[in-house]
Amino acid sequence: MQLHDLPTPSALVDLDQLERNAARMADRARRLGVRLRPHVKTHKCIEIARIQTDLHFGGVTVSTLAEAQAFASGGFTDITYAVPIAPQKLAEAADLNREIDALNLVIDHMDTLRAAEKFAVSRGIVLPVYIEIDCGDGRSGIDPDDDASEHLIRRLAEADALDFRGLLTHAGHAYRAHNRAEAWAVACEERNVITAFAAQLRDLGIEIPEVSVGSTPTARAIDDLTGITEIRPGNYVFYDAFQSAIGSCELDEAAFSVLATVISVHPEAGRAVVDAGALALSKDPGPTHVDPDCGFGVPVATDDLHPLPGLRITGLNQEHGTLTGPGVAALHPGTRIRIVPNHSCLSAACFDRYHVVRGTEVVDEWHPVRGW
Amino acid sequence: MQLHDLPTPSALVDLDQLERNAARMADRARRLGVRLRPHVKTHKCIEIARIQTDLHFGGVTVSTLAEAQAFASGGFTDITYAVPIAPQKLAEAADLNREIDALNLVIDHMDTLRAAEKFAVSRGIVLPVYIEIDCGDGRSGIDPDDDASEHLIRRLAEADALDFRGLLTHAGHAYRAHNRAEAWAVACEERNVITAFAAQLRDLGIEIPEVSVGSTPTARAIDDLTGITEIRPGNYVFYDAFQSAIGSCELDEAAFSVLATVISVHPEAGRAVVDAGALALSKDPGPTHVDPDCGFGVPVATDDLHPLPGLRITGLNQEHGTLTGPGVAALHPGTRIRIVPNHSCLSAACFDRYHVVRGTEVVDEWHPVRGW
């Protein structure tokens, strides 16, 4: 089957490019002397995770227990659930942890730590736990400068029912960078904050086996990961318009795109509509801090990822994507285009299947995990 | 089962409120003298459509052929596919049209009209067709002031293989209203533009059986639908924070919400995190034209829809929703909250199942259609 025979909207995974992206990050991790534990939330797909972990130790990062369950069933035995766990989810997580080598939990609050310890003691088990620290993003994670943080870690290190696996952080603020130089500065901050805190804790006699960082912009930008044991980038295997805008990649390195069909054209009004709307592309606003007019993804040619001139996606409704600009004149009802979405993780999650292509040939169909 | 026993994030459908919303709109349609053909894209759920069409003629509106297939299988025999059809989708649509009373197609371009006629002639069938007109939204639809529009309709009226069912429009610009008075003005425009064009065509001797309008803001605001034969609102059965902000409803009329659990709390930084992120709420920016600080939905109490004071959802990542404000001090890891999303259609589409509640009791589980 050829790409042009697919229904629309369809999620396309370009396997040649995906393999290149995976190999390059795997190689970077080796050269930087760290383990690669890719975040599979980007694609939620066993086949892609196998490519990403090839020749690496096999660990993955997930964002939901549904992903953890699916990847455990798919043969992955070392999984980090990198979202602070809700106390109500401890039982499900513990059950899964028993079935594989480790389902590492993440905690950033004393109440959750106490709940996890109490739960593990009541079951007579030991749960592997990472502590998340905030390296500047301002979302989740303990503040390493807060005295309470040291207290939390001491408490964890002394808890027999909890196996303190180490520290973990995510420099989400790297997504506010305008270019790779700024992402590099954030990557240095990510590294410096967590390694300094690890050193402070080691000075107290606390063992810190793992020091884990990760995001695609910082993983692409950083040149020295001394003191870090693993990285957890995820988006890099697909990339997207956002990563291209902030310098993590070139646009033609994107391995995920959405195939769409033009369904309405009004050249006199300078607009057209495709059948990929908010439920195919997500309403992620994209890199507006770099380009306020970025629109909702980049329209590109179907046979390669060459941007279509004079076209922007300026509006998204549920099943309508509105294109505006002089490039509309080249479109007709039935014209196929590809769209590199602003945020491939959110766009990919809209689809129940990925059509895997090499060039324009459809070579496979893969099914991501859904739900929680 | 009680609401508090559900996993999170979960999609909650409040059945008491949904029945009230459905009955009120059904009653409005009767009083206004029009048929109600609810747009089921909001929920994509057979059970909800049955409630909406109870005591009405049974027609529904869909936004994808997957919805059309599912609703046909669910016993709905009069379906309007209210998105301009791609020429490539004619065969699938025609097959479905043969199985039920009518799958009405929507066309807004001469090329598509020619393709549909050619296809129908080649199959020896007749396809039911609506022409979409643009009543001011500026998305899809022909311009009634353009001479080419009259030409398009003449051509359609003369095509034996196409059954011209009537005119259809959607006042999407009603979503730019700030209040019900402004929505009323848009609703009048929606009605006036389409009825004027229908009159113009009838003066030419062209029969216009149906004159169809529809959006939730305009359907709630309008008080006179003379000349209109049917309305196609959809969101009203759920409502959401957006509709509340522009005056279509009160917040406590929302029948769809997302149950979430607090997973991280840092009161000293004035923030917390829940396990409902962009994949549960969608990244719809909400009614920023009414309230630039609206955030990504309204956090409300679990047992009713009373807004939680001093809390806003100021950030969304894939599985993280960031809450900020003084109300964070009342939260702990494990605290449950409900969130009325900005846009219930997009949030509902994130879920594979709806937990149906009456009050806090879970009484059923329904499964929406997915994909295309």
XYZ file of C-alpha atoms in Angstrom:
744
model
C 0.000 0.000 0.000
C 1.099 3.517 -0.736
C 0.789 6.515 1.551
C -1.652 8.067 -0.921
C -4.082 5.168 -0.446
C -4.523 5.785 3.282
C -7.704 7.284 4.699
C -7.454 10.697 6.330
C -6.663 11.884 8.848
C -3.962 9.285 9.434
C -0.953 9.236 11.739
C 2.231 8.551 9.790
C 5.412 7.225 11.364
C 8.395 7.566 9.036
C 10.438 4.517 9.977
C 13.673 5.517 8.236
C 13.712 8.836 10.064
C 12.621 7.287 13.345
C 15.496 4.810 13.172
C 17.926 7.646 12.514
C 16.550 9.686 15.421
C 16.711 6.693 17.747
C 20.237 5.740 16.718
C 21.527 9.275 17.093
C 20.188 9.678 20.631
C 21.401 6.207 21.600
C 24.822 7.160 20.310
C 24.761 10.492 22.165
C 23.952 8.710 25.412
C 26.838 6.299 24.929
C 29.272 9.092 24.135
C 28.089 11.076 27.153
C 28.561 8.029 29.356
C 24.952 7.725 30.527
C 22.235 5.131 30.220
C 19.288 5.929 27.945
C 15.855 5.351 29.480
C 13.590 6.806 26.774
C 10.269 8.306 27.775
C 7.729 6.313 25.797
C 4.791 8.633 26.497
C 5.601 10.269 23.147
C 4.384 7.243 21.176
C 3.095 4.658 23.745
C 4.117 1.977 21.275
C 6.041 -1.236 22.024
C 7.620 -1.502 18.563
C 9.087 2.002 18.793
C 10.421 1.453 22.307
C 12.221 -1.684 21.097
C 13.988 0.373 18.436
C 14.876 3.066 20.988
C 16.304 0.651 23.540
C 18.208 -1.495 21.047
C 21.792 -1.900 22.274
C 20.922 -0.029 25.477
C 20.022 -1.514 28.855
C 16.311 -1.746 28.060
C 14.816 0.569 30.666
C 11.975 2.869 29.734
C 10.085 5.782 31.285
C 6.280 5.991 31.306
C 3.712 8.607 32.277
C 0.729 6.396 33.182
C 0.165 3.032 34.816
C -1.631 1.915 31.633
C 1.635 2.487 29.763
C 3.520 0.640 32.511
C 1.172 -2.351 32.240
C 1.409 -2.454 28.455
C 5.175 -2.147 28.328
C 5.563 -4.796 31.034
C 3.380 -7.093 28.923
C 5.585 -6.202 25.955
C 8.690 -7.511 27.740
C 10.069 -4.358 29.337
C 11.177 -5.177 32.878
C 12.746 -1.939 34.132
C 10.226 0.883 34.059
C 10.187 4.300 35.728
C 6.744 5.823 36.233
C 7.967 9.399 36.103
C 4.907 11.199 37.474
C 4.437 11.669 41.244
C 2.311 8.727 42.261
C -1.146 9.283 43.744
C -1.514 7.402 47.051
C -4.566 5.657 45.550
C -2.401 4.113 42.807
C 0.098 2.405 45.128
C -1.644 -0.981 45.069
C -1.741 -1.194 41.271
C 1.867 -0.038 41.039
C 3.008 -2.535 43.670
C 1.289 -5.395 41.875
C 3.075 -4.516 38.676
C 6.395 -4.013 40.447
C 6.151 -7.601 41.678
C 5.739 -8.917 38.140
C 8.830 -7.249 36.637
C 12.331 -6.322 37.799
C 11.262 -2.857 38.860
C 8.494 -0.323 38.477
C 10.267 2.694 39.906
C 7.932 5.167 41.604
C 8.409 8.919 41.863
C 7.578 10.876 45.007
C 7.917 14.569 45.814
C 5.895 14.965 49.040
C 6.231 13.692 52.619
C 2.572 12.613 52.769
C 3.019 10.379 49.736
C 6.274 9.023 51.140
C 4.516 8.092 54.367
C 1.629 6.528 52.456
C 4.020 4.490 50.320
C 5.993 3.319 53.340
C 2.863 2.392 55.251
C 1.518 0.530 52.241
C 4.776 -1.375 51.648
C 5.065 -2.330 55.318
C 1.469 -3.565 55.351
C 2.188 -5.764 52.343
C 5.625 -6.857 53.519
C 7.220 -5.597 50.325
C 9.890 -3.145 49.252
C 9.033 -0.467 46.683
C 11.695 1.232 44.523
C 11.418 5.016 44.814
C 12.966 8.023 43.121
C 12.669 11.514 44.528
C 11.824 14.161 41.972
C 13.520 17.489 42.370
C 12.584 20.774 40.740
C 15.575 22.057 38.761
C 13.826 25.273 37.719
C 10.740 24.191 35.816
C 8.342 25.030 38.650
C 5.941 22.129 38.234
C 6.457 19.065 40.418
C 9.525 18.098 42.451
C 11.026 19.142 45.759
C 13.098 22.284 46.058
C 16.718 21.225 46.744
C 17.316 24.497 48.610
C 14.510 23.785 51.063
C 15.626 22.195 54.356
C 12.516 20.001 54.251
C 13.905 18.320 51.141
C 16.925 16.935 52.967
C 14.601 15.769 55.708
C 12.414 13.965 53.160
C 15.396 12.155 51.682
C 16.746 11.139 55.118
C 13.363 9.721 55.953
C 13.295 7.783 52.670
C 16.849 6.496 53.092
C 15.929 5.142 56.520
C 12.700 3.447 55.405
C 13.355 -0.287 55.080
C 10.212 -0.822 53.029
C 11.327 1.717 50.419
C 14.364 1.246 48.207
C 15.751 4.715 47.518
C 16.875 4.450 43.875
C 18.022 8.015 43.441
C 17.138 11.494 42.221
C 15.210 12.424 39.115
C 14.479 15.758 37.469
C 12.955 17.115 34.265
C 13.952 20.486 32.864
C 10.547 21.317 31.407
C 11.657 24.933 31.230
C 13.919 23.950 28.352
C 10.764 24.280 26.258
C 10.911 28.022 26.933
C 14.280 28.225 25.173
C 14.483 30.106 21.870
C 17.410 28.164 20.422
C 19.877 25.423 21.178
C 22.237 27.764 23.039
C 19.487 28.613 25.519
C 18.534 24.937 25.771
C 22.185 24.217 26.542
C 22.095 26.703 29.418
C 18.985 25.011 30.825
C 20.628 21.610 30.358
C 23.620 22.785 32.392
C 21.252 24.028 35.095
C 19.396 20.698 35.066
C 22.675 18.834 35.469
C 24.193 21.226 37.994
C 21.177 21.421 40.292
C 20.724 17.673 40.560
C 24.405 16.764 40.832
C 24.939 19.437 43.504
C 22.034 18.058 45.519
C 23.309 14.498 45.066
C 26.724 15.603 46.338
C 25.129 17.341 49.333
C 23.252 14.166 50.229
C 26.285 11.927 49.710
C 28.191 14.183 52.116
C 25.563 13.164 54.670
C 26.328 9.517 54.001
C 23.230 8.882 51.925
C 23.763 6.610 48.964
C 22.420 7.985 45.657
C 22.587 5.160 43.096
C 20.974 7.011 40.201
C 20.967 10.630 39.087
C 18.447 10.892 36.272
C 17.707 13.882 34.026
C 15.845 14.239 30.842
C 14.079 16.162 28.159
C 14.661 16.219 24.436
C 15.879 19.835 24.206
C 18.415 19.362 27.009
C 19.514 15.932 25.781
C 20.195 17.355 22.329
C 22.027 20.416 23.674
C 24.172 19.103 26.511
C 27.854 18.224 25.962
C 28.901 17.074 29.425
C 26.854 14.871 31.754
C 29.415 14.288 34.467
C 27.630 13.100 37.576
C 24.518 11.961 35.682
C 23.741 8.243 35.329
C 20.794 8.247 32.921
C 18.789 10.470 30.565
C 15.069 10.171 29.807
C 14.297 12.110 26.597
C 11.201 11.004 24.723
C 10.089 13.374 22.015
C 13.365 13.011 20.034
C 12.194 9.813 18.371
C 9.423 11.748 16.591
C 10.431 15.396 16.970
C 7.904 18.024 15.830
C 7.438 21.638 14.798
C 8.093 22.874 18.334
C 11.435 21.069 18.637
C 12.403 22.371 15.229
C 11.569 25.949 16.247
C 13.720 25.833 19.382
C 16.662 24.204 17.647
C 16.436 20.603 18.853
C 16.175 19.345 15.282
C 15.554 20.324 11.692
C 11.972 20.132 10.474
C 12.825 17.309 8.063
C 13.989 15.181 10.990
C 10.362 14.861 12.111
C 9.342 11.192 12.047
C 5.662 11.767 12.873
C 3.152 13.611 10.727
C -0.544 13.666 10.014
C -1.875 12.955 6.537
C -4.878 15.122 5.707
C -7.185 15.883 2.800
C -8.354 19.301 1.655
C -12.164 19.399 1.968
C -12.958 23.069 1.337
C -11.151 25.744 -0.688
C -12.058 29.399 -1.025
C -9.096 31.053 -2.754
C -10.906 34.390 -3.015
C -11.041 34.441 0.794
C -7.505 33.057 1.050
C -8.524 29.998 2.996
C -9.005 26.262 2.802
C -9.970 23.502 5.229
C -8.426 20.073 5.788
C -9.960 17.125 7.605
C -7.370 17.200 10.392
C -8.655 19.299 13.265
C -8.133 19.497 16.999
C -8.807 15.767 17.404
C -5.931 14.915 15.054
C -3.375 17.632 15.770
C -4.263 18.621 19.363
C -4.698 22.267 20.239
C -1.113 22.676 21.372
C -0.346 26.331 20.557
C 3.229 25.520 19.541
C 6.395 27.617 19.793
C 4.612 30.969 20.016
C 7.506 32.379 22.054
C 9.733 31.914 18.990
C 7.114 32.613 16.320
C 3.771 34.095 17.391
C 2.393 33.184 13.957
C 3.494 29.547 14.042
C -0.041 28.249 13.717
C -1.130 24.734 14.622
C 1.582 22.765 12.844
C 3.523 23.017 9.595
C 1.839 21.968 6.326
C 4.327 19.985 4.241
C 4.347 18.047 0.981
C 3.124 14.458 1.108
C 6.162 12.862 -0.503
C 8.775 14.577 1.639
C 8.623 17.089 4.473
C 9.160 20.141 2.289
C 7.066 22.999 3.787
C 4.261 24.100 1.478
C 4.858 27.779 0.671
C 2.378 30.439 1.728
C 0.262 28.218 3.968
C -0.357 28.394 7.697
C -2.788 26.454 9.888
C -4.482 29.374 11.577
C -7.483 27.665 13.116
C -8.508 24.305 14.504
C -11.984 23.071 15.249
C -12.839 19.529 16.209
C -12.547 18.074 12.690
C -11.573 21.164 10.695
C -8.097 22.584 10.212
C -8.196 26.005 8.583
C -5.350 26.913 6.234
C -4.779 30.501 5.213
C -2.351 32.281 2.931
C -1.581 32.629 -0.775
C -0.660 28.932 -0.958
C -4.361 28.137 -0.793
C -4.544 28.861 -4.528
C -2.641 25.638 -5.217
C -5.156 23.475 -3.312
C -8.273 21.671 -4.502
C -10.830 19.494 -2.756
C -9.110 16.128 -2.494
C -5.536 17.495 -2.359
C -3.473 15.548 0.162
C -1.031 17.282 2.478
C 1.036 16.205 5.468
C 1.212 18.217 8.656
C 4.108 18.183 11.095
C 2.245 18.873 14.338
C 3.334 21.368 16.953
C 3.568 18.659 19.589
C 3.911 15.113 18.319
C 3.244 13.523 21.739
C -0.226 15.085 21.936
C -1.044 14.540 18.278
C 0.073 10.889 18.328
C -2.155 10.267 21.360
C -5.169 11.214 19.213
C -4.750 8.079 17.097
C -5.498 4.407 17.701
C -3.052 3.302 14.998
C 0.103 4.528 13.365
C 0.658 3.879 9.675
C 4.356 3.093 9.382
C 5.937 4.275 6.155
C 9.308 4.049 4.464
C 9.270 6.865 1.954
C 5.755 6.678 0.524
C 5.322 2.934 1.046
C 3.176 1.775 3.958
C 5.101 -1.071 5.581
C 3.321 -1.690 8.881
C 0.598 -0.640 11.306
C 1.319 -0.161 15.011
C -1.079 0.406 17.890
C -0.317 2.736 20.777
C -1.557 2.208 24.331
C -4.405 4.412 25.469
C -5.950 5.602 28.704
C -4.713 5.388 32.222
C -19.841 2.120 43.176
C -19.299 5.666 44.341
C -17.638 8.447 42.390
C -14.841 8.469 44.961
C -13.924 4.866 44.105
C -13.156 5.625 40.457
C -9.603 5.701 39.127
C -8.269 9.031 37.907
C -8.373 10.722 35.554
C -11.939 9.674 34.769
C -14.595 11.209 32.547
C -17.807 11.811 34.487
C -21.198 12.216 32.856
C -23.782 13.582 35.283
C -26.932 11.891 34.063
C -29.430 14.025 35.988
C -27.947 17.195 34.547
C -27.572 15.696 31.080
C -31.257 14.745 31.047
C -32.173 18.276 32.092
C -29.973 19.791 29.377
C -31.382 17.457 26.742
C -34.989 18.079 27.756
C -34.553 21.832 27.816
C -33.114 21.994 24.300
C -35.701 19.548 22.988
C -38.371 21.770 24.471
C -36.782 24.903 22.998
C -36.764 23.332 19.544
C -40.442 22.413 19.846
C -41.377 25.900 21.026
C -39.353 27.480 18.202
C -41.070 25.222 15.695
C -37.951 23.485 14.390
C -36.697 19.920 14.337
C -33.756 19.070 16.591
C -30.908 17.195 14.923
C -28.310 17.198 17.711
C -24.638 17.150 16.791
C -23.303 14.039 18.481
C -19.618 14.876 17.967
C -19.707 16.318 21.487
C -20.011 12.860 23.072
C -19.950 10.283 20.200
C -22.111 8.078 22.390
C -25.242 6.156 21.340
C -26.851 6.249 24.794
C -26.612 10.032 24.983
C -27.969 10.526 21.476
C -30.998 8.400 22.378
C -31.732 10.726 25.291
C -31.279 13.790 23.078
C -33.569 12.565 20.317
C -36.279 11.237 22.609
C -39.645 12.590 21.427
C -37.941 14.227 18.438
C -37.705 12.884 14.882
C -34.503 10.937 15.561
C -32.076 12.619 13.208
C -28.516 13.305 14.303
C -25.515 15.218 13.025
C -22.011 13.717 12.927
C -18.510 15.023 12.196
C -16.808 11.824 10.953
C -17.759 8.771 8.942
C -16.739 6.630 11.926
C -19.462 8.373 13.939
C -21.897 7.871 11.056
C -21.113 4.135 10.935
C -21.469 3.737 14.687
C -24.715 5.665 14.951
C -26.163 3.789 11.991
C -25.269 0.537 13.783
C -26.933 1.977 16.877
C -30.228 2.393 15.042
C -30.047 5.989 13.824
C -31.319 6.139 10.246
C -31.247 9.864 9.395
C -27.737 11.237 9.730
C -26.144 14.430 8.445
C -22.365 14.316 8.011
C -21.874 18.029 8.595
C -18.301 18.428 7.344
C -17.578 19.044 3.653
C -16.954 15.584 2.242
C -13.582 14.735 0.737
C -13.992 13.261 -2.755
C -12.078 10.186 -1.549
C -14.777 9.476 1.057
C -17.710 9.327 -1.370
C -17.668 5.541 -1.727
C -17.772 4.880 2.023
C -20.497 7.475 2.473
C -22.563 6.068 -0.396
C -22.332 2.548 1.028
C -23.627 3.779 4.359
C -26.335 5.908 2.736
C -27.674 2.730 1.112
C -27.981 0.999 4.487
C -30.045 3.676 6.235
C -32.731 6.189 5.278
C -30.206 8.919 4.576
C -26.622 9.891 5.161
C -26.826 13.521 4.127
C -23.593 14.872 2.653
C -22.342 18.442 2.820
C -20.647 20.154 -0.112
C -19.286 23.681 -0.503
C -17.228 23.501 -3.706
C -18.001 22.907 -7.384
C -15.192 20.350 -7.759
C -16.667 18.227 -4.973
C -20.143 18.616 -6.430
C -18.894 17.372 -9.801
C -17.055 14.477 -8.155
C -20.172 13.498 -6.180
C -22.382 13.673 -9.274
C -19.925 11.650 -11.349
C -19.638 9.063 -8.596
C -23.416 8.773 -8.125
C -24.000 8.463 -11.878
C -21.342 5.756 -12.132
C -23.048 3.801 -9.374
C -26.567 4.482 -10.586
C -27.522 5.962 -7.208
C -28.837 9.214 -5.803
C -26.936 10.917 -2.986
C -28.625 13.370 -0.588
C -26.691 16.650 -0.459
C -26.782 19.820 1.601
C -24.932 22.937 0.561
C -23.052 24.627 3.387
C -23.098 28.389 3.407
C -20.831 30.704 5.368
C -22.981 32.954 7.562
C -20.012 34.925 8.931
C -17.766 32.372 10.597
C -15.174 32.365 7.813
C -14.336 28.671 7.827
C -16.115 26.439 5.324
C -19.244 27.155 3.293
C -20.035 29.129 0.165
C -20.483 32.880 0.263
C -24.169 33.619 -0.437
C -23.200 37.010 -1.887
C -20.951 35.404 -4.493
C -22.566 34.855 -7.915
C -20.775 31.518 -8.134
C -22.865 30.287 -5.207
C -26.122 30.597 -7.086
C -24.477 28.835 -10.020
C -23.401 25.976 -7.726
C -26.913 25.539 -6.402
C -28.476 25.608 -9.860
C -26.068 22.942 -10.940
C -26.948 20.820 -7.903
C -30.689 21.314 -8.366
C -30.383 20.076 -11.951
C -28.278 17.010 -11.113
C -30.533 13.955 -11.197
C -27.999 11.839 -9.303
C -27.918 14.304 -6.404
C -30.918 14.978 -4.166
C -30.638 18.603 -3.051
C -31.837 18.454 0.558
C -31.302 22.096 1.446
C -28.999 24.661 2.989
C -26.933 24.282 6.122
C -24.838 26.723 8.104
C -22.948 26.883 11.401
C -22.387 30.174 13.203
C -19.006 29.240 14.648
C -18.387 32.944 15.250
C -20.943 32.738 18.074
C -18.010 31.404 20.096
C -16.453 34.857 19.863
C -19.434 36.342 21.722
C -18.871 37.743 25.209
C -22.392 37.153 26.493
C -25.813 35.915 25.506
C -26.818 39.235 23.991
C -23.915 39.046 21.559
C -24.692 35.400 20.871
C -28.269 36.456 20.122
C -27.006 38.950 17.538
C -24.931 36.210 15.872
C -27.925 33.872 15.999
C -30.032 36.474 14.178
C -27.288 36.829 11.579
C -27.116 33.036 11.175
C -30.874 32.882 10.653
C -31.098 35.968 8.450
C -28.249 35.065 6.104
C -29.493 31.560 5.422
C -33.196 32.428 5.149
C -32.415 35.326 2.800
C -30.370 33.036 0.574
C -33.098 30.393 0.677
C -35.642 33.039 -0.386
C -33.374 34.192 -3.207
C -33.082 30.629 -4.491
C -36.791 29.934 -4.136
C -37.430 33.054 -6.221
C -35.475 31.264 -8.945
C -37.811 28.312 -8.674
C -35.357 26.135 -6.763
C -36.923 24.011 -4.051
C -35.178 24.265 -0.675
C -36.660 21.562 1.572
C -34.473 22.149 4.607
C -32.886 25.242 6.112
C -30.583 24.049 8.864
C -28.646 26.124 11.401
C -26.931 25.255 14.558
C -24.547 25.894 17.381
C -25.138 25.772 21.104
C -24.622 29.507 21.770
C -27.023 30.519 18.999
C -29.575 27.817 19.863
C -29.657 29.016 23.476
C -29.896 32.692 22.537
C -32.336 32.790 19.630
C -36.014 33.580 20.184
C -37.365 33.403 16.647
C -36.462 30.818 14.030
C -38.945 31.744 11.326
C -37.787 30.226 8.059
C -35.562 27.630 9.725
C -36.527 23.950 9.635
C -33.952 22.364 11.950
C -31.227 23.181 14.474
C -28.047 21.178 15.099
C -26.589 22.206 18.486
C -24.364 19.616 20.154
C -22.374 20.939 23.080
C -25.522 21.838 25.090
C -25.940 18.302 26.351
C -22.636 18.593 28.256
C -21.908 22.336 28.318
C -18.516 23.411 29.680
C -16.518 26.308 31.105
C -16.468 28.085 27.742
C -20.252 27.998 27.326
C -20.616 29.213 30.884
C -18.266 32.143 30.262
C -20.152 33.339 27.162
C -23.555 32.997 28.797
C -24.920 29.829 27.183
C -25.345 28.201 30.608
C -24.467 28.411 34.264
C -21.367 26.509 35.352
C -23.441 24.115 37.442
C -25.354 23.044 34.341
C -22.211 21.287 33.088
C -22.930 17.566 32.715
C -19.365 16.534 31.862
C -16.363 16.825 34.139
C -13.038 15.151 34.764
C -12.261 13.538 38.095
C -8.627 14.036 39.088
C -6.296 13.369 42.004
C -3.756 15.753 43.478
C -0.298 14.194 43.082
C 2.028 17.034 44.107
C 1.540 19.982 46.462
C 3.970 22.795 47.187
C 1.995 25.392 49.145
C 5.094 27.519 49.752
C 5.354 27.937 45.975
C 1.574 28.314 45.652
C 1.171 25.345 43.349
C -0.050 21.793 43.101
C -0.355 19.179 40.367
C -3.244 16.872 39.456
C -3.132 13.768 37.289
C -5.349 15.308 34.600
C -3.172 16.897 31.937
C -3.459 17.740 28.268
C -4.514 14.173 27.429
C -7.528 14.424 29.750
C -8.589 18.067 29.403
C -7.254 18.930 25.923
C -5.229 22.082 25.447
C -8.229 24.161 24.472
C -7.311 27.658 25.699
C -10.879 28.411 26.734
C -12.794 31.701 26.786
C -9.696 33.930 26.893
C -11.623 36.688 25.093
C -13.893 36.932 28.152
C -11.316 36.094 30.821
C -7.637 36.041 29.827
C -6.906 34.241 33.095
C -9.501 31.507 32.644
C -6.913 28.752 32.732
C -7.470 25.241 31.389
C -10.827 24.511 33.008
C -12.544 25.221 36.314
C -11.588 23.171 39.413
C -14.749 22.295 41.320
C -15.707 20.223 44.346
C -16.202 16.498 43.796
C -19.684 16.258 45.302
C -21.195 19.183 43.422
C -19.863 21.656 40.882
C -19.058 24.375 43.416
C -15.879 26.150 42.198
C -12.930 25.620 44.524
C -11.860 29.057 45.744
C -8.435 30.443 44.934
C -7.469 27.768 42.418
C -6.730 28.065 38.716
C -5.354 25.513 36.262
C -2.487 27.533 34.872
C -0.518 24.843 33.073
C -1.056 21.562 31.285
C 1.525 19.007 30.301
C 0.737 15.594 28.918
C -0.257 14.039 32.277
C 0.193 16.999 34.628
C -2.307 19.745 35.358
C -0.735 22.568 37.352
C -2.948 24.367 39.877
C -1.896 27.705 41.301
C -3.345 30.097 43.826
C -3.984 30.344 47.549
C -6.456 27.444 47.367
C -3.479 25.118 47.009
C -3.102 25.258 50.805
C -6.264 23.158 51.162
C -4.918 20.342 48.971
C -2.950 17.223 49.867
C -1.584 14.341 47.819
C -4.608 12.162 47.222
C -7.202 14.959 47.333
C -9.846 14.435 44.668
C -11.198 17.307 42.621
C -13.440 17.604 39.601
C -12.630 19.825 36.654
C -15.176 21.353 34.294
C -13.114 21.507 31.107
C -12.900 24.486 28.812
C -14.253 22.483 25.905
C -16.162 19.336 26.774
C -16.189 18.000 23.177
C -12.383 17.880 23.060
C -11.988 16.619 26.625
C -14.605 13.877 26.198
C -12.807 12.670 23.063
C -9.747 11.937 25.217
C -11.572 9.099 26.985
C -12.518 5.567 25.958
C -15.270 5.372 28.580
C -17.589 7.686 30.439
C -18.483 6.938 34.037
C -22.136 7.839 34.342
C -23.109 9.237 37.723
C -26.272 10.343 39.461
C -25.065 12.562 42.264
C -22.034 10.672 43.568
C -23.283 7.214 42.627
C -21.815 5.563 39.547
C -24.752 4.052 37.669
C -23.344 3.075 34.275
C -20.378 3.080 31.915
C -20.725 4.235 28.290
C -18.250 3.994 25.435
C -17.838 6.728 22.839
C -16.854 6.097 19.228
C -13.295 6.923 18.259
C -11.308 7.651 15.163
C -12.399 8.407 11.649
